[in-house]
Amino acid sequence: QKGKSVLNTNRSNNLIDIYTSHQSKVSDKWEIYLTEYDRLFFPFRNKSVNLLEIGIQNRGSLEIWAKYFSNANLLIGCDIDKKYLNLKYENPSVEIVVGDATTDNTKNTILNYTKEFDIIIEDGSHISNHIIKAFLDFFPLLKEDGLFIVEDLHCSYWKDWEGGLYFPYSSMSFFKLLTDIINFEHWGIDKNITSYLEGFAQEYNLKIDENLFSFIHSVEFVNSICVIKKAQPRKNICGKRYIVGTVANVSADPLQVKNIISEAPNQDNNFWSMIKQRPSENYLVLLEQMQKKDQQVQYWRNVANSMKNKSNINKVNTLKDNKLINHNIYQYIKPILDNTIKGDINSFAKMPLISIIMPVYNVDPKWLNLAIKSIENQWYENWELCIVDDKSTNQETINYLKSLINPRIKIKYLKNNLNISGASNEALGLATGEFIALMDNDDELTQDALYEVVKCINENDAEFIYSDEDKLEMNGASSDPHFKPSFAPDMFLAQNYISHLGVIKKDLIDKVGGFEIGLEGSQDYDLYLKVFEYTDKIYHISKVLYHWRKIPGSTASEFNSKSYAQEAGRKSLENAMKRRNIDANVLNGKYPGTYKVEYRIKDNPLVSIIIPFKDKPELLKMCIESILNKTTYKNFEIIGISNNSEEKEIFDEMKRLKNLDKRVQFYEYNVPFNYSDINNHAVKNYANGKQIILLNNDIEIISPN
């Protein structure tokens, strides 16, 4: 009828009617909740519903749910107030759990009633921490198409409830982020959901289960309410793209992507996708630093005044390089630090000349000036800078070079453009130092870079030294710190993780013939691969000593799988495999700047696979059948060792598997469980293979290779 709502005309006893006519225990809901709940709950109304409400105040809502869901199986109300302990309800479907829903004990009590719910309503303390934890704990208990509802989210804008309009860790902020997470497949960056929510995990000491979020189908907001619907992960992705029709007069593009699965374009170069923290989180960190600045200044003044030994110096430098000391605060201690360092340098037994080679081509003088100033400001002063201009066409670059008058700077101007490898070799020709440091013409060194290198040479007799590094944004801000491992030769075959700062004994560079012409873009990767074939005195300095500037178009800011640098790196690895007489195929890796070396197996050695187990026939079946069905390498034997098995089913399964394939054998070793002892016994008495695999029975093989 005209003027009446759909709820009133199409549904008898709608929620508002039931609610407003209620006479018993008090309940308190906003009008918008009731109209939305009638819409959301209508599909569940005549079903055998399991409902959980966290926070029940005067308990009236449970009586109303019992009227609305007349066929309800279980209606649980959970509240922390102990007054509920002695209260009873006439309706047998209503149960009360008294306790804090954020604790494991209370959750386990709820689970004693049922392991799954159709509807969960979070109406507890309204404190952000409690709401988020309740969602993480109870959302997994929802059935397929179940609803998790958060009430009174307006509290997340208020300070007393751990909120605020711009507070990054409010409950509202958390549920807003879920809208990003349901679009996870479109991010286009190598970032997982756990790291995306890391701020909440740290702020509230929460454990984030990434699997939970794949079940979120939708997130719906109305005033003060958030509704999260659950569905199987396969229903939460875009899936196949359906395109119908055959006539495309305007654009034929849709027909070309028919049946293509959605795949996001790589966003590694998108500043707004690669920010490490959300802006609001980063602002919070900066705010804390500002509040602590006065105390920090006084603290570091005291450290500087008491500085007498190397350990304190190293502590200060590490904190500075990792951006844990404010730059302005560092200025208070720098003079004392400089004087102490100079005294330390004089104690070195070895004071080698470091030749820094720097090919130059059309670089903006302002970047070149910053690069050279960072060298001139080095604490360690026994260096020379060998610059080769690769026939620059930018007159400003030439003019700047000609203005340099430092006697420790050597400059050569090439008559022909030789590209970076040729120009670097020419720079090597100028070098007279015992060690060579590689540096780009627009990057910067930290003041202690050469000091740390020479200290490493003195302490370790090092022949190849590399450090950690970071990037410099165009505004001079540091970003993307790269903290590297000690030398890892196999990892280095997957990517040039060493990069900068690289310092090499000149004798080694002479021995391998310098830089390879034709491998420009990865010429340093090729050089390192060759040098590593002649030395194992390779040392990593766990400090950021090199700032790599992200000039648009440079490798520091852009690197894609089709670039010339990518192919040059692959060719460098290919050459290394040939030099080392290794039979392998070199492929591009999954990400730009990475590679995969696929080794070809020599001979056909027998491999012995040892599998200890006790009972669990279903696991043993899965494990062994996955090996037999999927493994393409066929020369193996499987040795199963039963340790005190008792079930008849396991012995039946052992017999079946043994008959299934002659490579499978079983033995009993019934001693008190000791994993080492069981494997030692199997290898000593039964294994015939040249190689041994120690495998657990709960492992499933999924890759044929």
XYZ file of C-alpha atoms in Angstrom:
705
model
C 0.000 0.000 0.000
C 1.167 3.498 -0.715
C 3.237 4.994 2.093
C 4.054 1.676 3.796
C 7.570 0.155 3.772
C 8.449 -3.106 2.044
C 9.256 -4.589 5.454
C 5.751 -3.899 6.732
C 3.905 -5.133 3.632
C 5.937 -8.208 2.683
C 7.033 -9.621 6.031
C 4.895 -10.432 9.011
C 6.344 -9.838 12.442
C 9.388 -7.957 11.162
C 12.177 -7.186 13.610
C 11.018 -3.649 14.394
C 7.516 -4.934 15.238
C 8.930 -7.652 17.481
C 11.386 -5.266 19.076
C 8.984 -2.407 19.786
C 6.364 -4.764 21.247
C 8.895 -6.438 23.586
C 7.929 -6.145 27.302
C 10.427 -8.242 29.316
C 14.194 -7.789 29.757
C 15.595 -4.482 28.489
C 17.378 -4.275 25.136
C 18.913 -1.242 23.468
C 19.394 -0.973 19.675
C 19.479 1.984 17.281
C 16.703 2.113 14.693
C 19.083 1.659 11.760
C 20.340 -1.590 13.328
C 16.855 -3.067 13.351
C 16.038 -2.185 9.733
C 19.398 -3.517 8.531
C 19.197 -6.678 10.634
C 15.744 -7.451 9.257
C 17.247 -7.314 5.756
C 20.389 -9.253 6.665
C 18.785 -11.902 8.884
C 15.683 -12.633 6.812
C 17.382 -15.534 4.878
C 18.192 -17.196 8.238
C 14.827 -16.604 9.881
C 13.224 -20.010 9.455
C 16.447 -21.992 9.786
C 17.968 -23.810 12.741
C 20.245 -20.895 13.539
C 23.298 -20.759 15.816
C 23.833 -17.164 16.982
C 26.498 -15.673 19.279
C 26.162 -12.184 20.751
C 29.180 -10.797 22.606
C 27.952 -8.195 25.111
C 24.316 -8.557 26.178
C 23.864 -5.753 28.740
C 20.371 -6.394 30.215
C 19.911 -9.575 28.144
C 16.735 -8.441 26.383
C 18.240 -8.980 22.922
C 18.449 -12.750 23.505
C 14.699 -12.894 24.202
C 14.067 -10.907 21.026
C 16.319 -13.198 18.933
C 14.386 -16.177 20.316
C 11.148 -14.625 19.035
C 12.607 -13.615 15.674
C 14.411 -16.929 15.028
C 11.591 -19.208 16.091
C 13.473 -22.322 14.894
C 16.788 -21.333 16.454
C 19.034 -24.164 17.568
C 21.344 -22.161 19.841
C 21.426 -18.527 20.953
C 24.506 -17.781 23.081
C 25.004 -14.540 24.943
C 28.505 -13.818 26.256
C 29.222 -11.107 28.817
C 31.959 -10.394 31.348
C 29.570 -9.402 34.172
C 29.345 -12.173 36.818
C 25.766 -11.147 37.636
C 24.685 -13.356 34.743
C 25.867 -16.542 36.471
C 22.562 -17.240 38.180
C 20.187 -16.005 35.491
C 18.034 -18.437 33.534
C 15.973 -18.194 30.357
C 12.743 -20.008 29.667
C 13.677 -20.638 26.031
C 15.853 -23.814 25.915
C 17.841 -22.493 22.926
C 19.288 -19.610 25.006
C 22.598 -20.097 26.827
C 24.734 -17.636 28.811
C 28.543 -17.711 28.926
C 30.120 -15.484 31.557
C 33.661 -14.351 30.829
C 35.935 -12.124 28.781
C 35.437 -13.066 25.109
C 39.032 -12.047 24.340
C 40.434 -14.892 26.477
C 41.007 -18.497 25.448
C 39.088 -19.867 28.453
C 35.895 -18.077 27.480
C 36.290 -19.027 23.817
C 36.735 -22.689 24.803
C 33.576 -22.523 26.924
C 31.657 -21.245 23.886
C 33.152 -24.001 21.745
C 31.798 -26.584 24.166
C 28.315 -25.616 22.945
C 29.081 -25.536 19.216
C 31.979 -25.177 16.823
C 30.145 -23.037 14.260
C 27.713 -20.140 14.012
C 25.456 -18.566 11.398
C 25.576 -15.092 12.966
C 28.028 -13.465 15.384
C 27.305 -9.996 16.812
C 30.174 -8.125 18.489
C 28.560 -5.671 20.955
C 31.031 -5.919 23.853
C 33.323 -3.263 25.285
C 33.538 -1.296 21.981
C 37.297 -0.909 22.614
C 39.237 -1.263 19.367
C 41.673 -3.843 20.717
C 38.850 -6.107 21.971
C 36.794 -5.771 18.787
C 39.685 -6.667 16.475
C 40.721 -9.626 18.629
C 37.132 -10.883 18.731
C 36.978 -10.772 14.941
C 40.273 -12.685 14.586
C 39.135 -15.294 17.127
C 35.507 -15.824 16.144
C 35.209 -15.132 12.405
C 36.719 -18.586 11.657
C 33.773 -20.135 13.558
C 31.236 -18.854 11.030
C 29.519 -21.250 8.641
C 29.497 -20.698 4.897
C 27.539 -17.454 4.149
C 27.633 -16.586 7.866
C 27.706 -12.977 9.073
C 30.037 -11.286 11.552
C 28.543 -7.984 12.709
C 30.259 -5.254 14.689
C 27.929 -2.841 16.462
C 28.566 0.698 17.736
C 31.600 1.349 15.562
C 31.060 5.052 16.156
C 33.019 4.504 19.392
C 36.136 4.023 17.246
C 36.157 7.786 16.685
C 36.510 8.461 20.428
C 39.705 8.514 22.472
C 38.412 6.533 25.470
C 37.666 3.571 23.181
C 41.140 3.510 21.535
C 39.939 5.578 18.627
C 40.043 8.871 16.761
C 39.160 9.987 13.248
C 42.729 9.562 12.007
C 43.978 6.980 14.521
C 45.514 4.202 12.377
C 44.765 1.385 14.830
C 41.091 2.020 15.563
C 38.595 -0.764 14.905
C 37.110 1.316 12.084
C 40.550 1.614 10.477
C 40.942 -2.166 10.723
C 37.628 -2.964 9.061
C 38.258 -0.378 6.342
C 41.452 -2.255 5.497
C 39.422 -5.422 4.932
C 38.088 -3.781 1.776
C 41.686 -3.703 0.499
C 42.230 -7.301 1.548
C 39.244 -8.670 -0.386
C 40.943 -7.074 -3.427
C 44.291 -8.679 -2.554
C 44.710 -10.308 -5.973
C 44.924 -6.862 -7.602
C 47.673 -5.319 -5.443
C 50.442 -6.135 -7.918
C 53.197 -6.106 -5.272
C 55.082 -8.695 -3.253
C 53.340 -7.938 0.057
C 51.286 -10.375 2.075
C 48.283 -9.695 4.262
C 50.213 -10.405 7.460
C 52.703 -7.630 6.743
C 49.862 -5.310 5.646
C 48.297 -5.663 9.104
C 51.602 -5.752 10.969
C 50.895 -2.441 12.697
C 47.778 -3.842 14.385
C 49.660 -7.005 15.385
C 52.350 -4.946 17.088
C 50.015 -2.354 18.614
C 47.730 -4.913 20.249
C 50.018 -7.979 20.427
C 47.813 -9.947 18.051
C 48.548 -13.030 15.985
C 47.441 -12.573 12.363
C 46.348 -15.767 10.586
C 46.576 -14.942 6.889
C 44.334 -17.875 5.937
C 41.387 -16.274 7.778
C 41.210 -13.355 5.348
C 40.791 -15.527 2.260
C 37.302 -16.413 3.580
C 36.053 -12.806 3.598
C 33.485 -12.445 0.836
C 32.223 -8.927 1.470
C 32.521 -5.996 3.866
C 29.476 -3.759 4.236
C 29.230 -0.533 6.239
C 26.190 1.344 7.417
C 26.130 3.965 10.142
C 27.931 2.470 13.184
C 27.777 -1.101 11.824
C 30.171 -3.274 9.832
C 28.973 -6.585 8.359
C 31.524 -9.150 7.135
C 30.213 -12.118 5.175
C 32.056 -15.434 4.984
C 32.455 -17.623 1.910
C 34.879 -20.209 0.597
C 38.050 -18.655 -0.916
C 37.152 -19.805 -4.434
C 34.076 -17.549 -4.295
C 36.083 -14.488 -3.268
C 38.268 -14.034 -6.338
C 37.368 -12.558 -9.711
C 37.787 -15.948 -11.348
C 37.179 -16.474 -15.040
C 36.305 -13.441 -17.145
C 33.057 -14.096 -19.028
C 32.696 -12.289 -22.337
C 29.651 -12.938 -24.485
C 28.636 -11.823 -27.930
C 30.638 -11.813 -31.161
C 30.331 -8.267 -32.499
C 32.860 -5.728 -31.184
C 32.499 -2.675 -33.420
C 33.920 -0.209 -30.899
C 36.789 -2.214 -29.397
C 38.018 -5.738 -30.054
C 40.043 -5.801 -26.824
C 37.439 -7.670 -24.725
C 37.464 -10.593 -27.148
C 41.232 -10.965 -26.723
C 40.978 -11.562 -22.979
C 38.131 -14.065 -23.074
C 38.550 -16.786 -20.423
C 41.714 -15.101 -19.088
C 42.205 -15.251 -15.317
C 42.704 -11.866 -13.635
C 46.354 -10.970 -13.053
C 47.456 -7.635 -11.637
C 50.162 -5.641 -13.450
C 53.385 -5.340 -11.437
C 53.289 -2.258 -9.186
C 56.869 -2.364 -7.857
C 57.487 1.063 -9.381
C 54.286 2.579 -7.990
C 55.289 4.798 -5.067
C 51.798 4.615 -3.575
C 51.869 0.820 -3.575
C 55.405 0.367 -2.258
C 55.212 2.566 0.873
C 56.384 0.421 3.784
C 53.842 1.836 6.247
C 50.471 3.424 5.738
C 50.853 7.225 6.004
C 48.818 7.334 9.214
C 51.068 4.701 10.837
C 54.217 6.476 9.731
C 52.880 9.741 11.140
C 52.377 8.047 14.506
C 56.019 6.932 14.554
C 57.205 10.450 13.721
C 54.997 11.885 16.442
C 56.560 9.600 19.044
C 60.040 10.575 17.866
C 59.189 14.274 18.196
C 57.874 13.765 21.727
C 61.067 11.973 22.755
C 63.483 14.360 21.033
C 64.395 16.407 24.108
C 65.232 13.285 26.101
C 67.222 11.873 23.165
C 69.353 15.012 22.828
C 70.397 14.854 26.471
C 71.002 11.105 26.315
C 73.300 11.282 23.294
C 75.173 14.262 24.724
C 75.983 12.048 27.697
C 77.018 9.165 25.423
C 79.311 11.472 23.438
C 80.976 12.903 26.537
C 81.650 9.449 27.957
C 82.824 7.915 24.675
C 86.184 6.230 25.212
C 86.145 3.000 23.211
C 85.272 1.425 19.859
C 82.158 -0.340 21.107
C 80.442 2.959 21.853
C 81.537 4.367 18.491
C 80.135 1.335 16.677
C 76.905 1.586 18.654
C 76.396 5.214 17.665
C 77.258 4.583 13.998
C 74.903 1.620 13.755
C 72.033 3.577 15.260
C 72.719 6.509 12.940
C 72.905 4.339 9.816
C 69.689 2.543 10.733
C 67.985 5.919 11.193
C 67.493 5.385 14.936
C 69.278 8.617 15.856
C 67.742 11.837 14.617
C 70.106 13.727 12.265
C 70.014 16.871 14.413
C 70.793 14.874 17.548
C 73.726 13.243 15.770
C 75.302 16.669 15.254
C 75.784 16.983 19.025
C 78.082 13.962 19.133
C 79.761 14.189 15.698
C 82.818 16.285 16.760
C 83.709 13.890 19.566
C 83.076 10.941 17.250
C 85.382 12.354 14.532
C 88.282 12.887 16.914
C 87.940 9.389 18.346
C 87.774 7.802 14.888
C 90.896 9.609 13.665
C 92.810 8.239 16.618
C 91.482 4.759 15.847
C 92.550 4.966 12.170
C 96.138 5.702 13.171
C 96.290 2.340 14.924
C 95.649 0.367 11.694
C 98.568 -1.862 10.648
C 97.453 -1.654 7.005
C 96.565 1.693 5.428
C 95.930 0.707 1.780
C 95.202 3.243 -0.925
C 91.560 2.846 -2.046
C 90.959 3.740 -5.689
C 87.325 4.708 -6.247
C 86.417 4.297 -9.910
C 83.573 6.385 -11.283
C 82.462 6.361 -14.934
C 80.568 9.561 -15.825
C 78.118 10.246 -18.638
C 75.858 13.306 -18.830
C 75.053 13.235 -15.123
C 73.442 16.326 -13.589
C 76.289 18.256 -11.873
C 74.274 18.586 -8.665
C 74.232 14.786 -8.199
C 77.869 14.444 -9.227
C 78.821 17.159 -6.737
C 77.025 15.343 -3.892
C 78.729 12.076 -4.842
C 82.209 13.638 -4.823
C 81.566 15.595 -1.605
C 80.650 12.331 0.120
C 84.099 10.995 -0.872
C 85.960 14.121 0.188
C 84.279 13.925 3.617
C 85.564 10.409 4.340
C 87.129 9.805 7.756
C 89.679 7.539 6.075
C 91.753 9.838 3.863
C 94.019 7.489 1.890
C 91.898 7.378 -1.253
C 91.959 8.496 -4.867
C 89.004 9.102 -7.167
C 89.414 7.913 -10.756
C 86.810 9.539 -13.005
C 86.412 8.722 -16.686
C 84.040 10.858 -18.720
C 82.488 8.653 -21.404
C 82.300 11.463 -23.989
C 79.444 13.342 -22.298
C 77.360 15.585 -24.541
C 76.067 17.634 -21.603
C 78.360 20.667 -21.439
C 77.332 21.323 -17.821
C 78.774 17.937 -16.857
C 82.066 18.707 -18.655
C 82.309 22.168 -17.101
C 81.793 20.779 -13.610
C 84.486 18.142 -14.061
C 86.939 20.748 -15.309
C 86.270 22.853 -12.212
C 87.542 20.116 -9.863
C 91.004 20.868 -8.444
C 91.461 18.200 -5.739
C 94.873 16.506 -6.313
C 93.396 13.146 -5.264
C 90.918 13.264 -8.155
C 92.101 11.919 -11.528
C 89.990 12.639 -14.607
C 90.225 11.224 -18.124
C 88.051 12.413 -21.042
C 87.332 9.765 -23.689
C 87.273 10.663 -27.368
C 84.713 7.934 -28.109
C 81.764 6.662 -26.098
C 82.698 3.227 -24.713
C 79.605 2.664 -22.533
C 79.848 1.817 -18.847
C 82.010 -1.317 -19.113
C 84.565 0.328 -21.389
C 84.637 3.528 -19.319
C 85.052 1.508 -16.107
C 88.026 -0.335 -17.605
C 89.566 3.018 -18.509
C 89.056 4.122 -14.893
C 90.832 0.968 -13.744
C 93.744 2.066 -15.900
C 94.027 5.257 -13.824
C 93.928 3.401 -10.496
C 97.087 2.857 -8.454
C 95.456 1.663 -5.232
C 95.701 -1.788 -3.700
C 91.885 -1.944 -3.536
C 89.204 -0.800 -5.975
C 85.850 0.603 -4.833
C 82.984 0.778 -7.346
C 80.771 3.859 -7.206
C 78.121 5.340 -9.487
C 78.306 9.026 -10.354
C 75.026 9.993 -8.669
C 75.250 8.007 -5.422
C 76.740 8.805 -2.020
C 78.976 7.139 0.582
C 78.505 7.495 4.319
C 81.388 9.289 6.075
C 82.654 6.101 7.678
C 82.419 3.932 4.540
C 86.129 3.649 3.732
C 87.031 3.551 7.431
C 84.811 0.485 7.901
C 86.270 -1.142 4.785
C 89.879 -0.659 5.924
C 88.997 -1.848 9.423
C 87.594 -5.043 7.859
C 90.780 -5.467 5.802
C 92.911 -5.156 8.950
C 90.799 -7.506 11.030
C 90.157 -10.228 8.416
C 92.788 -9.900 5.677
C 89.752 -9.409 3.410
C 90.055 -9.325 -0.394
C 86.412 -8.596 -1.233
C 84.284 -6.411 1.036
C 80.646 -5.401 0.665
C 78.212 -3.494 2.866
C 74.524 -2.895 3.382
C 72.895 -0.103 1.385
C 69.743 1.944 1.028
C 68.125 4.213 -1.548
C 67.946 8.001 -1.749
C 64.692 9.546 -2.909
C 64.905 12.617 -5.122
C 64.301 14.816 -2.069
C 67.255 13.242 -0.245
C 65.187 11.053 2.090
C 66.467 7.533 2.751
C 64.319 4.543 1.839
C 64.405 0.796 1.096
C 67.296 -0.268 3.354
C 68.854 -3.531 2.201
C 70.377 -5.483 5.089
C 72.315 -8.321 3.498
C 73.515 -11.713 4.711
C 77.092 -12.894 4.936
C 78.411 -14.253 1.656
C 75.930 -16.824 0.310
C 77.271 -18.193 -2.994
C 74.078 -19.954 -4.080
C 71.927 -16.942 -3.246
C 74.300 -14.835 -5.319
C 73.534 -17.089 -8.300
C 69.879 -16.074 -7.920
C 70.445 -12.306 -7.711
C 73.174 -9.725 -7.277
C 72.258 -9.045 -3.678
C 75.805 -7.715 -3.003
C 75.664 -4.750 -5.400
C 76.962 -1.716 -3.399
C 79.326 -0.945 -1.709
C 81.747 -3.385 -3.390
C 85.493 -3.088 -2.685
C 87.869 -5.545 -4.395
C 91.605 -6.195 -4.235
C 93.004 -4.849 -7.504
C 95.125 -7.960 -8.153
C 91.910 -9.983 -8.445
C 90.370 -7.570 -10.946
C 93.562 -7.655 -13.026
C 93.527 -11.460 -12.918
C 89.987 -11.703 -14.371
C 90.542 -8.979 -16.989
C 88.299 -6.247 -15.582
C 84.814 -5.520 -16.881
C 83.266 -7.524 -19.726
C 82.293 -5.511 -22.797
C 78.746 -6.333 -23.886
C 77.360 -7.018 -20.415
C 76.475 -3.409 -19.643
C 73.805 -3.059 -16.975
C 75.140 -6.076 -15.077
C 78.849 -5.470 -15.533
C 79.475 -5.457 -11.780
C 77.558 -8.766 -11.374
C 79.780 -10.344 -14.027
C 82.929 -8.951 -12.369
C 81.927 -10.289 -8.962
C 81.152 -13.743 -10.390
C 84.618 -13.895 -11.935
C 86.428 -12.588 -8.857
C 84.702 -15.092 -6.550
C 86.363 -17.872 -8.522
C 89.760 -16.720 -7.187
C 89.111 -15.818 -3.538
C 87.148 -16.933 -0.499
C 88.195 -13.950 1.607
C 84.781 -12.329 1.180
C 83.397 -10.269 4.053
C 80.156 -8.431 4.715
C 79.975 -5.225 6.764
C 76.599 -5.144 8.508
C 76.147 -1.390 8.128
C 74.599 0.903 5.532
C 77.648 2.511 3.876
C 76.179 3.293 0.447
C 73.217 5.440 -0.640
C 71.862 4.525 -4.093
C 69.996 7.476 -5.640
C 66.628 6.741 -7.280
C 66.896 8.983 -10.317
C 63.976 8.275 -12.712
C 65.093 5.791 -15.344
C 68.010 4.468 -13.284
C 68.351 0.845 -12.182
C 67.768 2.004 -8.608
C 64.224 3.066 -9.484
C 63.353 0.853 -12.446
C 64.240 -2.747 -13.274
C 61.994 -4.929 -15.355
C 62.257 -8.451 -16.687
C 62.719 -7.273 -20.289
C 65.467 -4.751 -19.632
C 68.944 -5.068 -21.129
C 70.317 -5.307 -17.567
C 68.206 -8.413 -16.905
C 69.544 -10.165 -19.988
C 73.103 -9.064 -19.239
C 72.802 -10.608 -15.766
C 71.505 -13.854 -17.199
C 74.362 -13.953 -19.710
C 76.866 -13.292 -16.902
C 75.564 -16.325 -15.039
C 75.629 -18.416 -18.191
C 79.285 -17.497 -18.714
C 80.052 -18.360 -15.077
C 78.510 -21.814 -15.461
C 80.697 -22.475 -18.521
C 83.864 -21.264 -16.770
C 83.104 -23.466 -13.780
C 82.333 -26.487 -15.977
C 78.821 -26.758 -14.520
C 76.113 -28.261 -16.734
C 73.161 -25.941 -16.087
C 70.470 -23.885 -17.761
C 70.141 -20.236 -16.649
C 66.626 -18.747 -16.679
C 65.134 -15.431 -15.640
C 63.617 -15.571 -12.163
C 60.106 -14.769 -11.042
C 60.974 -11.151 -10.234
C 63.085 -8.547 -12.077
C 66.754 -8.821 -11.165
C 66.462 -12.496 -10.206
C 67.556 -15.688 -11.941
C 67.170 -19.430 -11.655
C 70.002 -21.871 -12.285
C 68.619 -25.287 -13.223
C 71.368 -27.875 -12.755
C 71.383 -30.965 -14.904
C 71.897 -34.108 -12.849
C 75.120 -36.040 -13.407
C 74.831 -39.815 -13.695
C 71.741 -41.413 -12.105
C 72.513 -41.944 -8.390
C 70.250 -44.009 -6.158
C 68.493 -41.895 -3.492
C 67.384 -43.497 -0.209
C 64.275 -41.905 1.337
C 63.980 -42.663 5.070
C 60.490 -42.245 6.595
C 60.031 -42.978 10.333
C 56.405 -43.318 11.491
C 54.071 -44.606 14.166
C 50.546 -45.586 13.067
C 48.675 -42.827 11.114
C 48.062 -44.913 7.959
C 46.356 -41.984 6.204
C 49.532 -39.888 6.484
C 51.823 -42.678 5.308
C 49.544 -43.304 2.314
C 49.537 -39.610 1.359
C 53.304 -39.261 1.739
C 54.433 -42.327 -0.179
C 51.814 -42.120 -2.939
C 52.758 -38.485 -3.567
C 56.371 -39.604 -4.117
C 55.431 -42.488 -6.383
C 52.868 -40.545 -8.420
C 54.618 -37.210 -8.892
C 58.395 -37.578 -8.687
C 59.952 -37.572 -12.161
C 63.351 -38.776 -10.884
C 62.864 -42.519 -10.693
C 66.022 -44.001 -9.142
C 65.050 -44.001 -5.480
C 64.162 -46.421 -2.717
C 61.702 -45.735 0.108
C 62.597 -47.149 3.522
C 59.748 -46.901 6.011
C 60.678 -47.454 9.672
C 57.769 -48.349 11.957
C 58.464 -47.209 15.512
C 56.092 -48.943 17.961
C 53.102 -48.958 15.599
C 50.020 -50.733 17.017
C 47.060 -50.204 14.692
C 46.024 -53.018 12.351
C 45.298 -50.434 9.641
C 48.927 -49.293 9.485
C 50.210 -52.821 8.904
C 47.592 -53.347 6.182
C 48.701 -50.081 4.552
C 52.392 -51.095 4.757
C 51.580 -54.341 2.975
C 49.539 -52.545 0.299
C 52.252 -49.953 -0.403
C 54.971 -52.595 -0.548
C 52.968 -54.538 -3.126
C 52.262 -51.305 -5.014
C 55.927 -50.616 -5.872
C 59.055 -52.728 -5.389
C 61.021 -49.610 -4.424
C 59.049 -49.430 -1.140
C 60.256 -51.470 1.854
C 59.244 -51.422 5.529
C 61.085 -52.408 8.690
C 60.264 -52.306 12.391
C 62.474 -50.638 14.991
C 60.545 -50.778 18.252
C 62.665 -48.759 20.654
C 61.723 -45.672 22.710
C 61.187 -42.839 20.238
C 64.380 -41.040 19.256
C 64.331 -39.436 15.813
C 68.110 -39.410 15.427
C 68.458 -43.029 16.513
C 65.719 -44.238 14.138
C 67.294 -42.511 11.128
C 70.812 -43.655 12.034
C 69.546 -47.234 12.316
C 67.825 -47.052 8.918
C 70.817 -45.543 7.123
C 73.279 -47.992 8.666
C 71.270 -51.162 8.075
C 69.026 -50.607 5.044
C 70.001 -47.624 2.877
C 71.808 -48.366 -0.403
C 71.646 -44.898 -1.927
C 74.439 -42.429 -2.585
C 72.177 -39.673 -1.257
C 69.881 -39.770 1.777
C 66.575 -37.938 2.267
C 65.172 -37.750 5.810
C 61.424 -37.338 5.367
C 58.534 -37.048 7.832
C 55.398 -39.068 7.205
C 53.200 -35.942 7.215
C 54.913 -34.462 4.155
C 53.191 -34.435 0.761
C 55.269 -34.014 -2.406
C 53.601 -31.499 -4.738
C 56.347 -30.670 -7.285
C 57.416 -33.234 -9.881
C 61.027 -31.977 -9.794
